PDB file of C-alpha atoms in Angstrom:
ATOM      1  CA  MET A   1      19.094  -7.823   2.699  1.00 55.00           C
ATOM      2  CA  ARG A   2      18.752  -3.850   2.589  1.00 56.00           C
ATOM      3  CA  ARG A   3      14.850  -3.985   2.052  1.00 55.00           C
ATOM      4  CA  LEU A   4      14.506  -6.605   5.238  1.00 52.00           C
ATOM      5  CA  TYR A   5      16.684  -4.078   7.108  1.00 47.00           C
ATOM      6  CA  ALA A   6      14.331  -1.128   5.947  1.00 47.00           C
ATOM      7  CA  LEU A   7      11.641  -2.827   6.705  1.00 49.00           C
ATOM      8  CA  PHE A   8      12.734  -3.566  10.463  1.00 51.00           C
ATOM      9  CA  ILE A   9      13.510   0.219  10.501  1.00 49.00           C
ATOM     10  CA  VAL A  10      10.205   1.094   9.528  1.00 49.00           C
ATOM     11  CA  LEU A  11       8.497  -1.610  12.116  1.00 50.00           C
ATOM     12  CA  VAL A  12      10.755  -0.240  14.754  1.00 50.00           C
ATOM     13  CA  ALA A  13       9.474   3.196  14.159  1.00 50.00           C
ATOM     14  CA  LEU A  14       6.118   2.703  14.172  1.00 51.00           C
ATOM     15  CA  VAL A  15       6.267   0.873  17.403  1.00 50.00           C
ATOM     16  CA  ILE A  16       7.912   3.413  19.198  1.00 46.00           C
ATOM     17  CA  SER A  17       5.553   5.962  17.493  1.00 56.00           C
ATOM     18  CA  PRO A  18       3.296   7.550  20.114  1.00 58.00           C
ATOM     19  CA  VAL A  19       0.541   7.863  17.443  1.00 59.00           C
ATOM     20  CA  PHE A  20       1.159   4.170  16.878  1.00 60.00           C
ATOM     21  CA  ALA A  21       0.991   3.451  20.709  1.00 62.00           C
ATOM     22  CA  THR A  22      -2.232   5.500  21.073  1.00 77.00           C
ATOM     23  CA  SER A  23      -3.760   3.856  17.542  1.00 89.00           C
ATOM     24  CA  THR A  24      -3.348   0.309  19.400  1.00 91.00           C
ATOM     25  CA  GLN A  25      -5.441   0.896  22.086  1.00 95.00           C
ATOM     26  CA  TYR A  26      -8.516   1.295  19.657  1.00 98.00           C
ATOM     27  CA  LYS A  27      -7.432  -1.588  17.411  1.00 98.00           C
ATOM     28  CA  ARG A  28      -9.781  -4.112  19.153  1.00 98.00           C
ATOM     29  CA  VAL A  29     -12.963  -1.890  18.779  1.00 98.00           C
ATOM     30  CA  LEU A  30     -12.162  -0.608  15.117  1.00 98.00           C
ATOM     31  CA  THR A  31     -11.751  -4.539  14.372  1.00 98.00           C
ATOM     32  CA  GLN A  32     -14.927  -5.632  15.963  1.00 98.00           C
ATOM     33  CA  GLU A  33     -17.070  -2.608  14.398  1.00 98.00           C
ATOM     34  CA  SER A  34     -15.596  -3.378  11.069  1.00 99.00           C
ATOM     35  CA  HIS A  35     -16.375  -6.935  11.377  1.00 99.00           C
ATOM     36  CA  ALA A  36     -19.750  -6.362  12.286  1.00 98.00           C
ATOM     37  CA  ASN A  37     -20.671  -3.765   9.572  1.00 98.00           C
ATOM     38  CA  TRP A  38     -18.745  -5.095   6.916  1.00 99.00           C
ATOM     39  CA  GLY A  39     -18.010  -8.666   7.307  1.00 98.00           C
ATOM     40  CA  LEU A  40     -14.760 -10.581   7.902  1.00 98.00           C
ATOM     41  CA  ASN A  41     -13.159  -8.794   4.870  1.00 97.00           C
ATOM     42  CA  ALA A  42     -13.673  -5.578   5.987  1.00 99.00           C
ATOM     43  CA  PRO A  43     -10.494  -3.025   4.827  1.00 99.00           C
ATOM     44  CA  ILE A  44      -9.509  -2.209   8.442  1.00 99.00           C
ATOM     45  CA  ALA A  45      -6.320  -1.082   7.408  1.00 98.00           C
ATOM     46  CA  VAL A  46      -8.033   1.290   5.459  1.00 99.00           C
ATOM     47  CA  PHE A  47     -10.233   2.465   8.569  1.00 99.00           C
ATOM     48  CA  ALA A  48      -7.397   2.920  10.782  1.00 99.00           C
ATOM     49  CA  ALA A  49      -5.430   4.933   8.072  1.00 99.00           C
ATOM     50  CA  GLN A  50      -8.712   7.243   7.923  1.00 99.00           C
ATOM     51  CA  VAL A  51      -8.747   7.751  11.505  1.00 99.00           C
ATOM     52  CA  HIS A  52      -4.795   8.538  11.414  1.00 98.00           C
ATOM     53  CA  GLN A  53      -5.915  11.155   8.760  1.00 98.00           C
ATOM     54  CA  GLU A  54      -8.967  12.538  10.336  1.00 98.00           C
ATOM     55  CA  SER A  55      -7.663  13.091  14.153  1.00 98.00           C
ATOM     56  CA  ASN A  56      -4.063  11.613  14.472  1.00 97.00           C
ATOM     57  CA  TRP A  57      -5.920   9.152  16.975  1.00 98.00           C
ATOM     58  CA  ASN A  58      -6.781  12.236  19.327  1.00 97.00           C
ATOM     59  CA  VAL A  59     -10.299  11.509  21.089  1.00 97.00           C
ATOM     60  CA  LYS A  60     -10.582  15.269  22.078  1.00 98.00           C
ATOM     61  CA  ALA A  61      -9.810  16.691  18.414  1.00 97.00           C
ATOM     62  CA  ILE A  62     -11.948  19.465  17.348  1.00 97.00           C
ATOM     63  CA  SER A  63     -10.899  20.993  13.499  1.00 96.00           C
ATOM     64  CA  PRO A  64     -11.052  24.774  12.724  1.00 96.00           C
ATOM     65  CA  VAL A  65     -14.580  24.058  11.090  1.00 96.00           C
ATOM     66  CA  GLY A  66     -15.952  22.228  14.062  1.00 97.00           C
ATOM     67  CA  ALA A  67     -15.478  18.431  13.152  1.00 97.00           C
ATOM     68  CA  GLN A  68     -15.003  16.541  16.446  1.00 98.00           C
ATOM     69  CA  GLY A  69     -13.823  13.681  17.819  1.00 98.00           C
ATOM     70  CA  LEU A  70     -11.613  10.697  16.796  1.00 98.00           C
ATOM     71  CA  THR A  71     -13.349  10.416  13.277  1.00 98.00           C
ATOM     72  CA  GLN A  72     -14.217  14.087  13.203  1.00 98.00           C
ATOM     73  CA  PHE A  73     -17.821  14.049  12.429  1.00 98.00           C
ATOM     74  CA  MET A  74     -19.515  17.676  11.892  1.00 97.00           C
ATOM     75  CA  PRO A  75     -22.280  17.911  14.324  1.00 98.00           C
ATOM     76  CA  SER A  76     -24.868  17.797  11.873  1.00 97.00           C
ATOM     77  CA  THR A  77     -23.631  14.758  10.410  1.00 98.00           C
ATOM     78  CA  ALA A  78     -23.215  13.233  14.162  1.00 98.00           C
ATOM     79  CA  LYS A  79     -26.621  14.045  14.550  1.00 98.00           C
ATOM     80  CA  TRP A  80     -28.010  12.738  11.229  1.00 98.00           C
ATOM     81  CA  ILE A  81     -26.236   9.299  11.865  1.00 98.00           C
ATOM     82  CA  ALA A  82     -27.643   9.187  15.458  1.00 98.00           C
ATOM     83  CA  GLN A  83     -31.273   9.576  14.057  1.00 98.00           C
ATOM     84  CA  ARG A  84     -30.623   7.031  11.088  1.00 98.00           C
ATOM     85  CA  TYR A  85     -28.764   4.117  13.143  1.00 98.00           C
ATOM     86  CA  PRO A  86     -30.268   3.046  16.405  1.00 97.00           C
ATOM     87  CA  SER A  87     -26.535   1.519  17.595  1.00 97.00           C
ATOM     88  CA  LEU A  88     -25.550   5.319  17.088  1.00 98.00           C
ATOM     89  CA  ALA A  89     -28.618   6.876  18.781  1.00 98.00           C
ATOM     90  CA  ILE A  90     -26.422   8.573  21.556  1.00 96.00           C
ATOM     91  CA  ASN A  91     -24.747  11.154  19.878  1.00 97.00           C
ATOM     92  CA  GLN A  92     -21.204  11.102  21.367  1.00 98.00           C
ATOM     93  CA  PRO A  93     -18.346  12.082  18.674  1.00 98.00           C
ATOM     94  CA  PHE A  94     -16.074  12.371  21.551  1.00 98.00           C
ATOM     95  CA  ASN A  95     -16.432   8.867  22.402  1.00 98.00           C
ATOM     96  CA  PRO A  96     -14.094   6.658  20.869  1.00 98.00           C
ATOM     97  CA  ASN A  97     -16.269   3.756  20.750  1.00 98.00           C
ATOM     98  CA  TRP A  98     -18.992   5.632  19.283  1.00 98.00           C
ATOM     99  CA  ALA A  99     -16.865   7.429  16.827  1.00 99.00           C
ATOM    100  CA  LEU A 100     -15.386   4.179  15.549  1.00 99.00           C
ATOM    101  CA  ARG A 101     -18.534   2.832  14.907  1.00 99.00           C
ATOM    102  CA  ALA A 102     -19.943   5.911  13.106  1.00 99.00           C
ATOM    103  CA  LEU A 103     -16.870   5.920  10.838  1.00 99.00           C
ATOM    104  CA  VAL A 104     -17.240   2.341  10.072  1.00 99.00           C
ATOM    105  CA  VAL A 105     -21.376   2.529   9.440  1.00 99.00           C
ATOM    106  CA  TYR A 106     -21.185   5.864   7.609  1.00 99.00           C
ATOM    107  CA  ASN A 107     -18.127   4.326   5.379  1.00 99.00           C
ATOM    108  CA  LYS A 108     -20.555   1.556   4.999  1.00 99.00           C
ATOM    109  CA  TYR A 109     -23.459   3.713   4.009  1.00 99.00           C
ATOM    110  CA  HIS A 110     -21.691   5.768   1.190  1.00 99.00           C
ATOM    111  CA  TYR A 111     -20.113   2.111  -0.160  1.00 99.00           C
ATOM    112  CA  ASP A 112     -23.310   0.677  -0.496  1.00 99.00           C
ATOM    113  CA  LYS A 113     -24.535   3.737  -2.735  1.00 99.00           C
ATOM    114  CA  ILE A 114     -21.483   3.974  -4.649  1.00 99.00           C
ATOM    115  CA  ALA A 115     -21.046   1.985  -7.941  1.00 98.00           C
ATOM    116  CA  ALA A 116     -17.339   1.247  -9.041  1.00 99.00           C
ATOM    117  CA  LYS A 117     -15.783  -1.418 -11.615  1.00 99.00           C
ATOM    118  CA  THR A 118     -12.893  -2.360  -9.160  1.00 98.00           C
ATOM    119  CA  GLU A 119     -12.908  -2.659  -5.189  1.00 98.00           C
ATOM    120  CA  CYS A 120      -9.884   0.322  -5.127  1.00 99.00           C
ATOM    121  CA  ASP A 121     -12.381   2.527  -6.961  1.00 99.00           C
ATOM    122  CA  ARG A 122     -15.151   1.885  -4.831  1.00 99.00           C
ATOM    123  CA  ILE A 123     -12.988   2.770  -1.727  1.00 99.00           C
ATOM    124  CA  ALA A 124     -11.586   5.784  -3.175  1.00 99.00           C
ATOM    125  CA  PHE A 125     -15.274   6.955  -4.063  1.00 99.00           C
ATOM    126  CA  THR A 126     -16.361   6.054  -0.356  1.00 99.00           C
ATOM    127  CA  LEU A 127     -13.508   8.044   1.247  1.00 99.00           C
ATOM    128  CA  SER A 128     -13.920  10.925  -1.149  1.00 99.00           C
ATOM    129  CA  ALA A 129     -17.748  10.915   0.221  1.00 99.00           C
ATOM    130  CA  TYR A 130     -16.858  10.673   3.820  1.00 99.00           C
ATOM    131  CA  ASN A 131     -14.562  13.699   3.256  1.00 98.00           C
ATOM    132  CA  GLY A 132     -16.674  15.888   1.157  1.00 97.00           C
ATOM    133  CA  GLY A 133     -20.459  14.306   0.908  1.00 98.00           C
ATOM    134  CA  LEU A 134     -22.299  11.734  -1.318  1.00 98.00           C
ATOM    135  CA  GLY A 135     -23.694  14.505  -3.254  1.00 98.00           C
ATOM    136  CA  TRP A 136     -20.320  15.720  -4.825  1.00 98.00           C
ATOM    137  CA  VAL A 137     -19.279  12.159  -5.551  1.00 99.00           C
ATOM    138  CA  GLN A 138     -22.609  11.800  -7.577  1.00 99.00           C
ATOM    139  CA  ARG A 139     -22.076  14.969  -9.211  1.00 99.00           C
ATOM    140  CA  ASP A 140     -18.624  14.336  -9.958  1.00 99.00           C
ATOM    141  CA  LYS A 141     -19.284  11.119 -11.554  1.00 99.00           C
ATOM    142  CA  LYS A 142     -22.165  12.632 -13.875  1.00 99.00           C
ATOM    143  CA  LYS A 143     -19.819  15.477 -15.085  1.00 99.00           C
ATOM    144  CA  ALA A 144     -17.046  12.547 -15.817  1.00 99.00           C
ATOM    145  CA  GLN A 145     -19.341  10.919 -17.997  1.00 99.00           C
ATOM    146  CA  ALA A 146     -20.592  13.790 -19.631  1.00 99.00           C
ATOM    147  CA  GLN A 147     -16.552  14.409 -20.407  1.00 98.00           C
ATOM    148  CA  GLY A 148     -16.246  10.977 -21.762  1.00 99.00           C
ATOM    149  CA  LEU A 149     -14.546   9.874 -18.708  1.00 99.00           C
ATOM    150  CA  ASP A 150     -15.646   6.480 -17.224  1.00 99.00           C
ATOM    151  CA  PRO A 151     -17.832   7.324 -14.113  1.00 99.00           C
ATOM    152  CA  LEU A 152     -17.148   3.936 -12.542  1.00 99.00           C
ATOM    153  CA  LEU A 153     -13.231   4.528 -12.051  1.00 99.00           C
ATOM    154  CA  TYR A 154     -12.147   7.167  -9.477  1.00 99.00           C
ATOM    155  CA  TRP A 155      -8.756   7.036 -10.394  1.00 99.00           C
ATOM    156  CA  ASN A 156      -7.351   8.809 -13.342  1.00 98.00           C
ATOM    157  CA  ASN A 157     -11.190   9.392 -14.241  1.00 99.00           C
ATOM    158  CA  VAL A 158     -13.652  10.958 -12.178  1.00 99.00           C
ATOM    159  CA  GLU A 159     -10.528  12.052  -9.816  1.00 98.00           C
ATOM    160  CA  GLN A 160      -9.728  14.613 -12.341  1.00 98.00           C
ATOM    161  CA  VAL A 161     -13.246  16.299 -12.446  1.00 98.00           C
ATOM    162  CA  ASN A 162     -14.716  19.059 -10.059  1.00 98.00           C
ATOM    163  CA  ALA A 163     -18.479  19.411 -10.599  1.00 98.00           C
ATOM    164  CA  GLY A 164     -18.370  22.741  -8.707  1.00 98.00           C
ATOM    165  CA  ARG A 165     -16.152  22.721  -5.321  1.00 97.00           C
ATOM    166  CA  SER A 166     -13.908  25.755  -4.500  1.00 98.00           C
ATOM    167  CA  ARG A 167     -10.260  25.183  -5.652  1.00 98.00           C
ATOM    168  CA  ALA A 168      -9.039  24.471  -1.680  1.00 97.00           C
ATOM    169  CA  ASN A 169     -12.234  22.021  -1.106  1.00 97.00           C
ATOM    170  CA  PHE A 170     -11.664  20.112  -4.389  1.00 98.00           C
ATOM    171  CA  ALA A 171      -7.450  19.824  -3.363  1.00 98.00           C
ATOM    172  CA  GLU A 172      -8.422  18.657  -0.347  1.00 97.00           C
ATOM    173  CA  ASN A 173     -11.070  16.104  -1.196  1.00 98.00           C
ATOM    174  CA  ARG A 174      -8.937  14.601  -3.965  1.00 98.00           C
ATOM    175  CA  GLY A 175      -5.783  14.135  -1.541  1.00 98.00           C
ATOM    176  CA  TYR A 176      -8.029  12.611   1.064  1.00 99.00           C
ATOM    177  CA  PRO A 177      -8.210   9.089  -0.497  1.00 99.00           C
ATOM    178  CA  LYS A 178      -4.787   9.246  -1.873  1.00 98.00           C
ATOM    179  CA  ARG A 179      -3.097  10.068   1.938  1.00 99.00           C
ATOM    180  CA  ILE A 180      -5.546   7.627   3.453  1.00 99.00           C
ATOM    181  CA  ILE A 181      -4.817   4.662   0.885  1.00 99.00           C
ATOM    182  CA  TYR A 182      -1.354   5.247   0.101  1.00 98.00           C
ATOM    183  CA  TYR A 183       0.525   7.068   2.802  1.00 98.00           C
ATOM    184  CA  TRP A 184      -1.320   5.870   6.041  1.00 98.00           C
ATOM    185  CA  GLN A 185      -2.855   2.625   5.082  1.00 98.00           C
ATOM    186  CA  PRO A 186       0.901   1.145   4.781  1.00 97.00           C
ATOM    187  CA  ARG A 187       1.446   1.664   8.426  1.00 97.00           C
ATOM    188  CA  TYR A 188      -1.434  -0.262   9.429  1.00 98.00           C
ATOM    189  CA  ILE A 189      -1.138  -3.074   7.114  1.00 97.00           C
ATOM    190  CA  THR A 190      -0.830  -5.618  10.172  1.00 96.00           C
ATOM    191  CA  TRP A 191      -4.329  -4.777  11.238  1.00 98.00           C
ATOM    192  CA  GLY A 192      -6.228  -6.282   8.831  1.00 97.00           C
ATOM    193  CA  ASN A 193      -7.225  -6.027   5.001  1.00 97.00           C
ATOM    194  CA  THR A 194      -6.058  -3.669   2.770  1.00 98.00           C
ATOM    195  CA  VAL A 195      -7.277  -2.084  -0.556  1.00 98.00           C
ATOM    196  CA  CYS A 196      -5.426  -0.911  -3.691  1.00 97.00           C
ATOM    197  CA  LEU A 197      -2.139  -1.634  -2.100  1.00 94.00           C
ATOM    198  CA  HIS A 198      -1.610  -4.830  -4.417  1.00 82.00           C
ATOM    199  CA  ASP A 199      -3.724  -3.893  -7.625  1.00 63.00           C
TER     200      ASP A 199
END
C-alpha cells in the first residue's frame, strides 16, 4: 500500500510540475519524430529525459558555451546536421520541431555507428557521443580495450576510461548518461519505451 501511495504522490507531483506541463506540449512531436527515425520501438522516454537534461524544456535556452534551444545544439553541430540531412536543412535550433527532430536524428546517427553488447550499453554510448562527440567514444573504447576492459560494454568498462578529456569534461560526460537514464527517464516512463530500467 505504501508503494502505491508513493507512486501516486510522484505522479501528482509530475502532473503539477511546470516542467512537466511544458514538456507535455512537445510529446506528440517527439513521439512522431522518434517513430519516423527509429521505428515503433524508439526509446522515447530516453529522448524526453535527454531534452529535460539539455534545456529543462526551454526553447529559448542558451548555454554558457553557446549551445542553443530545446536540445542544446552548438552552432557548428546545427550547421553540420542541417547540411547532412535534408529534413533539417533549415537550421533552426530555437524551433522546437526542428530541435526535436535534430535530437532524434543525431542520436540515430551515433547509435548506428556504435557497437555494444546490450541495448542499455549502446544507448549509454549514444548519449555519451551526443554530449561529448563520437570521436571521444571511439577513443575511450580503444583505450578500454588496451586496458583489458570490454569495449562493447559502457557500464563499468568504457565508462571508467578517459582517453584525454579534462577532468571537468570527463565528469560531465560520464554523468550525462546516468542522469538521463536513471534520474530523468523514470519521470517520462509513460511517454514510451524505456532503456536500462528493467535490465
